Amino acid sequence: MLGLLVVAAHVAGPFLMANERRVGWQLSVAAAAAPIVMNFVAYSQIGASWRLRIIGSSLISFAFDVAVLALLLHTQSREHQRIWYH
């Protein structure tokens, strides 16, 4: 069920951002952070090592998740959403 909410957030966030809604940016940030948090929680429950808890099973997937989150939280992105979004 949580996975479906994350997928819906990945769809709704950019749509709302394209229509200049601030909630779209906030939803996109939450959707970008969700895979990192979900991996950490899932691997913590099975008692995995810290490397596996933070990175997960795929380094490339983790790198893309962090890159998307970093681009959304970048100073220029935050300034743009503060000025232009309703």
PDB file of N, CA and C in Angstrom, residues 7-72:
ATOM      1  N   VAL A   7       4.297   5.732  -5.655  1.00  0.00           N
ATOM      2  CA  VAL A   7       4.125   5.822  -7.108  1.00  0.00           C
ATOM      3  C   VAL A   7       3.178   6.966  -7.460  1.00  0.00           C
ATOM      4  N   ALA A   8       2.089   7.095  -6.719  1.00  0.00           N
ATOM      5  CA  ALA A   8       1.145   8.196  -6.952  1.00  0.00           C
ATOM      6  C   ALA A   8       1.821   9.545  -6.712  1.00  0.00           C
ATOM      7  N   ALA A   9       2.687   9.623  -5.711  1.00  0.00           N
ATOM      8  CA  ALA A   9       3.410  10.865  -5.442  1.00  0.00           C
ATOM      9  C   ALA A   9       4.387  11.187  -6.568  1.00  0.00           C
ATOM     10  N   HIS A  10       5.007  10.155  -7.155  1.00  0.00           N
ATOM     11  CA  HIS A  10       5.912  10.368  -8.288  1.00  0.00           C
ATOM     12  C   HIS A  10       5.161  10.868  -9.521  1.00  0.00           C
ATOM     13  N   VAL A  11       3.904  10.533  -9.643  1.00  0.00           N
ATOM     14  CA  VAL A  11       3.099  10.995 -10.775  1.00  0.00           C
ATOM     15  C   VAL A  11       2.513  12.376 -10.492  1.00  0.00           C
ATOM     16  N   ALA A  12       1.933  12.549  -9.312  1.00  0.00           N
ATOM     17  CA  ALA A  12       1.239  13.795  -8.985  1.00  0.00           C
ATOM     18  C   ALA A  12       2.204  14.952  -8.748  1.00  0.00           C
ATOM     19  N   GLY A  13       3.365  14.684  -8.163  1.00  0.00           N
ATOM     20  CA  GLY A  13       4.319  15.749  -7.862  1.00  0.00           C
ATOM     21  C   GLY A  13       4.753  16.543  -9.086  1.00  0.00           C
ATOM     22  N   PRO A  14       5.306  15.904 -10.101  1.00  0.00           N
ATOM     23  CA  PRO A  14       5.708  16.658 -11.295  1.00  0.00           C
ATOM     24  C   PRO A  14       4.530  17.303 -12.031  1.00  0.00           C
ATOM     25  N   PHE A  15       3.372  16.649 -12.015  1.00  0.00           N
ATOM     26  CA  PHE A  15       2.198  17.249 -12.651  1.00  0.00           C
ATOM     27  C   PHE A  15       1.838  18.564 -11.969  1.00  0.00           C
ATOM     28  N   LEU A  16       1.823  18.556 -10.648  1.00  0.00           N
ATOM     29  CA  LEU A  16       1.502  19.778  -9.911  1.00  0.00           C
ATOM     30  C   LEU A  16       2.614  20.816 -10.033  1.00  0.00           C
ATOM     31  N   MET A  17       3.863  20.366 -10.125  1.00  0.00           N
ATOM     32  CA  MET A  17       4.964  21.309 -10.333  1.00  0.00           C
ATOM     33  C   MET A  17       4.840  21.987 -11.693  1.00  0.00           C
ATOM     34  N   ALA A  18       4.439  21.236 -12.700  1.00  0.00           N
ATOM     35  CA  ALA A  18       4.265  21.809 -14.031  1.00  0.00           C
ATOM     36  C   ALA A  18       3.139  22.835 -14.052  1.00  0.00           C
ATOM     37  N   ASN A  19       2.184  22.676 -13.155  1.00  0.00           N
ATOM     38  CA  ASN A  19       1.079  23.626 -13.049  1.00  0.00           C
ATOM     39  C   ASN A  19       1.324  24.663 -11.959  1.00  0.00           C
ATOM     40  N   GLU A  20       2.576  24.824 -11.570  1.00  0.00           N
ATOM     41  CA  GLU A  20       3.039  25.848 -10.638  1.00  0.00           C
ATOM     42  C   GLU A  20       2.342  25.800  -9.285  1.00  0.00           C
ATOM     43  N   ARG A  21       2.260  24.618  -8.720  1.00  0.00           N
ATOM     44  CA  ARG A  21       1.697  24.451  -7.378  1.00  0.00           C
ATOM     45  C   ARG A  21       2.818  24.050  -6.425  1.00  0.00           C
ATOM     46  N   ARG A  22       2.901  24.747  -5.308  1.00  0.00           N
ATOM     47  CA  ARG A  22       3.951  24.488  -4.321  1.00  0.00           C
ATOM     48  C   ARG A  22       3.843  23.080  -3.747  1.00  0.00           C
ATOM     49  N   VAL A  23       2.622  22.599  -3.592  1.00  0.00           N
ATOM     50  CA  VAL A  23       2.429  21.258  -3.034  1.00  0.00           C
ATOM     51  C   VAL A  23       3.054  20.197  -3.948  1.00  0.00           C
ATOM     52  N   GLY A  24       3.166  20.479  -5.228  1.00  0.00           N
ATOM     53  CA  GLY A  24       3.819  19.555  -6.151  1.00  0.00           C
ATOM     54  C   GLY A  24       5.295  19.404  -5.847  1.00  0.00           C
ATOM     55  N   TRP A  25       5.960  20.517  -5.524  1.00  0.00           N
ATOM     56  CA  TRP A  25       7.376  20.448  -5.157  1.00  0.00           C
ATOM     57  C   TRP A  25       7.544  19.675  -3.861  1.00  0.00           C
ATOM     58  N   GLN A  26       6.683  19.936  -2.886  1.00  0.00           N
ATOM     59  CA  GLN A  26       6.762  19.242  -1.603  1.00  0.00           C
ATOM     60  C   GLN A  26       6.495  17.751  -1.775  1.00  0.00           C
ATOM     61  N   LEU A  27       5.534  17.416  -2.607  1.00  0.00           N
ATOM     62  CA  LEU A  27       5.212  16.015  -2.875  1.00  0.00           C
ATOM     63  C   LEU A  27       6.367  15.321  -3.595  1.00  0.00           C
ATOM     64  N   SER A  28       7.017  16.030  -4.502  1.00  0.00           N
ATOM     65  CA  SER A  28       8.162  15.460  -5.216  1.00  0.00           C
ATOM     66  C   SER A  28       9.343  15.208  -4.283  1.00  0.00           C
ATOM     67  N   VAL A  29       9.571  16.103  -3.342  1.00  0.00           N
ATOM     68  CA  VAL A  29      10.646  15.899  -2.366  1.00  0.00           C
ATOM     69  C   VAL A  29      10.345  14.671  -1.511  1.00  0.00           C
ATOM     70  N   ALA A  30       9.101  14.544  -1.077  1.00  0.00           N
ATOM     71  CA  ALA A  30       8.716  13.373  -0.273  1.00  0.00           C
ATOM     72  C   ALA A  30       8.850  12.088  -1.082  1.00  0.00           C
ATOM     73  N   ALA A  31       8.451  12.133  -2.353  1.00  0.00           N
ATOM     74  CA  ALA A  31       8.546  10.945  -3.207  1.00  0.00           C
ATOM     75  C   ALA A  31      10.003  10.581  -3.490  1.00  0.00           C
ATOM     76  N   ALA A  32      10.870  11.582  -3.614  1.00  0.00           N
ATOM     77  CA  ALA A  32      12.284  11.312  -3.869  1.00  0.00           C
ATOM     78  C   ALA A  32      12.977  10.743  -2.631  1.00  0.00           C
ATOM     79  N   ALA A  33      12.541  11.155  -1.450  1.00  0.00           N
ATOM     80  CA  ALA A  33      13.155  10.660  -0.213  1.00  0.00           C
ATOM     81  C   ALA A  33      12.603   9.297   0.193  1.00  0.00           C
ATOM     82  N   ALA A  34      11.427   8.943  -0.277  1.00  0.00           N
ATOM     83  CA  ALA A  34      10.764   7.704   0.145  1.00  0.00           C
ATOM     84  C   ALA A  34      11.588   6.438  -0.127  1.00  0.00           C
ATOM     85  N   PRO A  35      12.186   6.246  -1.304  1.00  0.00           N
ATOM     86  CA  PRO A  35      12.959   5.012  -1.518  1.00  0.00           C
ATOM     87  C   PRO A  35      14.154   4.882  -0.574  1.00  0.00           C
ATOM     88  N   ILE A  36      14.802   5.995  -0.253  1.00  0.00           N
ATOM     89  CA  ILE A  36      15.944   5.954   0.656  1.00  0.00           C
ATOM     90  C   ILE A  36      15.484   5.538   2.047  1.00  0.00           C
ATOM     91  N   VAL A  37      14.400   6.148   2.507  1.00  0.00           N
ATOM     92  CA  VAL A  37      13.871   5.841   3.841  1.00  0.00           C
ATOM     93  C   VAL A  37      13.336   4.412   3.892  1.00  0.00           C
ATOM     94  N   MET A  38      12.621   3.998   2.853  1.00  0.00           N
ATOM     95  CA  MET A  38      12.048   2.648   2.842  1.00  0.00           C
ATOM     96  C   MET A  38      13.137   1.581   2.816  1.00  0.00           C
ATOM     97  N   ASN A  39      14.218   1.805   2.054  1.00  0.00           N
ATOM     98  CA  ASN A  39      15.344   0.862   2.058  1.00  0.00           C
ATOM     99  C   ASN A  39      15.971   0.774   3.438  1.00  0.00           C
ATOM    100  N   PHE A  40      16.173   1.929   4.073  1.00  0.00           N
ATOM    101  CA  PHE A  40      16.794   1.935   5.396  1.00  0.00           C
ATOM    102  C   PHE A  40      15.943   1.168   6.402  1.00  0.00           C
ATOM    103  N   VAL A  41      14.642   1.395   6.386  1.00  0.00           N
ATOM    104  CA  VAL A  41      13.745   0.707   7.325  1.00  0.00           C
ATOM    105  C   VAL A  41      13.710  -0.792   7.038  1.00  0.00           C
ATOM    106  N   ALA A  42      13.607  -1.156   5.768  1.00  0.00           N
ATOM    107  CA  ALA A  42      13.515  -2.575   5.413  1.00  0.00           C
ATOM    108  C   ALA A  42      14.779  -3.337   5.805  1.00  0.00           C
ATOM    109  N   TYR A  43      15.950  -2.768   5.513  1.00  0.00           N
ATOM    110  CA  TYR A  43      17.194  -3.458   5.847  1.00  0.00           C
ATOM    111  C   TYR A  43      17.504  -3.395   7.338  1.00  0.00           C
ATOM    112  N   SER A  44      16.979  -2.395   8.043  1.00  0.00           N
ATOM    113  CA  SER A  44      17.166  -2.331   9.498  1.00  0.00           C
ATOM    114  C   SER A  44      16.389  -3.435  10.195  1.00  0.00           C
ATOM    115  N   GLN A  45      15.226  -3.761   9.669  1.00  0.00           N
ATOM    116  CA  GLN A  45      14.387  -4.783  10.294  1.00  0.00           C
ATOM    117  C   GLN A  45      15.003  -6.171  10.213  1.00  0.00           C
ATOM    118  N   ILE A  46      15.825  -6.413   9.199  1.00  0.00           N
ATOM    119  CA  ILE A  46      16.448  -7.734   9.090  1.00  0.00           C
ATOM    120  C   ILE A  46      17.837  -7.765   9.714  1.00  0.00           C
ATOM    121  N   GLY A  47      18.278  -6.631  10.268  1.00  0.00           N
ATOM    122  CA  GLY A  47      19.577  -6.588  10.941  1.00  0.00           C
ATOM    123  C   GLY A  47      20.756  -6.562   9.994  1.00  0.00           C
ATOM    124  N   ALA A  48      20.614  -5.923   8.855  1.00  0.00           N
ATOM    125  CA  ALA A  48      21.692  -5.857   7.866  1.00  0.00           C
ATOM    126  C   ALA A  48      22.780  -4.883   8.322  1.00  0.00           C
ATOM    127  N   SER A  49      23.907  -4.927   7.628  1.00  0.00           N
ATOM    128  CA  SER A  49      25.021  -4.033   7.951  1.00  0.00           C
ATOM    129  C   SER A  49      24.646  -2.587   7.633  1.00  0.00           C
ATOM    130  N   TRP A  50      25.429  -1.640   8.157  1.00  0.00           N
ATOM    131  CA  TRP A  50      25.141  -0.229   7.931  1.00  0.00           C
ATOM    132  C   TRP A  50      25.271   0.141   6.458  1.00  0.00           C
ATOM    133  N   ARG A  51      26.224  -0.441   5.746  1.00  0.00           N
ATOM    134  CA  ARG A  51      26.372  -0.148   4.321  1.00  0.00           C
ATOM    135  C   ARG A  51      25.126  -0.558   3.560  1.00  0.00           C
ATOM    136  N   LEU A  52      24.604  -1.728   3.878  1.00  0.00           N
ATOM    137  CA  LEU A  52      23.405  -2.213   3.208  1.00  0.00           C
ATOM    138  C   LEU A  52      22.189  -1.393   3.615  1.00  0.00           C
ATOM    139  N   ARG A  53      22.139  -0.941   4.850  1.00  0.00           N
ATOM    140  CA  ARG A  53      21.016  -0.116   5.304  1.00  0.00           C
ATOM    141  C   ARG A  53      20.971   1.219   4.577  1.00  0.00           C
ATOM    142  N   ILE A  54      22.130   1.822   4.370  1.00  0.00           N
ATOM    143  CA  ILE A  54      22.170   3.149   3.759  1.00  0.00           C
ATOM    144  C   ILE A  54      22.080   3.069   2.241  1.00  0.00           C
ATOM    145  N   ILE A  55      22.886   2.231   1.622  1.00  0.00           N
ATOM    146  CA  ILE A  55      22.948   2.171   0.161  1.00  0.00           C
ATOM    147  C   ILE A  55      21.893   1.244  -0.419  1.00  0.00           C
ATOM    148  N   GLY A  56      21.561   0.191   0.261  1.00  0.00           N
ATOM    149  CA  GLY A  56      20.635  -0.789  -0.288  1.00  0.00           C
ATOM    150  C   GLY A  56      21.392  -1.799  -1.124  1.00  0.00           C
ATOM    151  N   SER A  57      20.689  -2.497  -1.976  1.00  0.00           N
ATOM    152  CA  SER A  57      21.332  -3.558  -2.745  1.00  0.00           C
ATOM    153  C   SER A  57      21.962  -3.056  -4.039  1.00  0.00           C
ATOM    154  N   SER A  58      21.645  -1.840  -4.467  1.00  0.00           N
ATOM    155  CA  SER A  58      22.159  -1.327  -5.728  1.00  0.00           C
ATOM    156  C   SER A  58      22.754   0.069  -5.541  1.00  0.00           C
ATOM    157  N   LEU A  59      24.030   0.201  -5.797  1.00  0.00           N
ATOM    158  CA  LEU A  59      24.707   1.485  -5.660  1.00  0.00           C
ATOM    159  C   LEU A  59      24.206   2.490  -6.698  1.00  0.00           C
ATOM    160  N   ILE A  60      23.941   2.032  -7.907  1.00  0.00           N
ATOM    161  CA  ILE A  60      23.475   2.928  -8.967  1.00  0.00           C
ATOM    162  C   ILE A  60      22.081   3.458  -8.651  1.00  0.00           C
ATOM    163  N   SER A  61      21.207   2.607  -8.168  1.00  0.00           N
ATOM    164  CA  SER A  61      19.870   3.048  -7.779  1.00  0.00           C
ATOM    165  C   SER A  61      19.942   4.076  -6.656  1.00  0.00           C
ATOM    166  N   PHE A  62      20.801   3.828  -5.685  1.00  0.00           N
ATOM    167  CA  PHE A  62      20.985   4.774  -4.583  1.00  0.00           C
ATOM    168  C   PHE A  62      21.514   6.107  -5.100  1.00  0.00           C
ATOM    169  N   ALA A  63      22.464   6.062  -6.043  1.00  0.00           N
ATOM    170  CA  ALA A  63      23.041   7.291  -6.594  1.00  0.00           C
ATOM    171  C   ALA A  63      21.979   8.126  -7.305  1.00  0.00           C
ATOM    172  N   PHE A  64      21.103   7.485  -8.069  1.00  0.00           N
ATOM    173  CA  PHE A  64      20.037   8.223  -8.747  1.00  0.00           C
ATOM    174  C   PHE A  64      19.031   8.798  -7.749  1.00  0.00           C
ATOM    175  N   ASP A  65      18.698   8.045  -6.711  1.00  0.00           N
ATOM    176  CA  ASP A  65      17.780   8.550  -5.685  1.00  0.00           C
ATOM    177  C   ASP A  65      18.351   9.784  -4.995  1.00  0.00           C
ATOM    178  N   VAL A  66      19.626   9.736  -4.659  1.00  0.00           N
ATOM    179  CA  VAL A  66      20.274  10.875  -4.007  1.00  0.00           C
ATOM    180  C   VAL A  66      20.381  12.053  -4.968  1.00  0.00           C
ATOM    181  N   ALA A  67      20.670  11.793  -6.241  1.00  0.00           N
ATOM    182  CA  ALA A  67      20.783  12.875  -7.222  1.00  0.00           C
ATOM    183  C   ALA A  67      19.452  13.602  -7.405  1.00  0.00           C
ATOM    184  N   VAL A  68      18.366  12.866  -7.503  1.00  0.00           N
ATOM    185  CA  VAL A  68      17.049  13.496  -7.651  1.00  0.00           C
ATOM    186  C   VAL A  68      16.720  14.334  -6.423  1.00  0.00           C
ATOM    187  N   LEU A  69      16.975  13.789  -5.253  1.00  0.00           N
ATOM    188  CA  LEU A  69      16.705  14.522  -4.014  1.00  0.00           C
ATOM    189  C   LEU A  69      17.590  15.770  -3.917  1.00  0.00           C
ATOM    190  N   ALA A  70      18.852  15.645  -4.302  1.00  0.00           N
ATOM    191  CA  ALA A  70      19.763  16.795  -4.252  1.00  0.00           C
ATOM    192  C   ALA A  70      19.332  17.886  -5.228  1.00  0.00           C
ATOM    193  N   LEU A  71      18.887  17.505  -6.410  1.00  0.00           N
ATOM    194  CA  LEU A  71      18.437  18.508  -7.376  1.00  0.00           C
ATOM    195  C   LEU A  71      17.177  19.224  -6.905  1.00  0.00           C
ATOM    196  N   LEU A  72      16.281  18.508  -6.264  1.00  0.00           N
ATOM    197  CA  LEU A  72      15.070  19.148  -5.751  1.00  0.00           C
ATOM    198  C   LEU A  72      15.366  20.068  -4.571  1.00  0.00           C
TER     199      LEU A  72
END
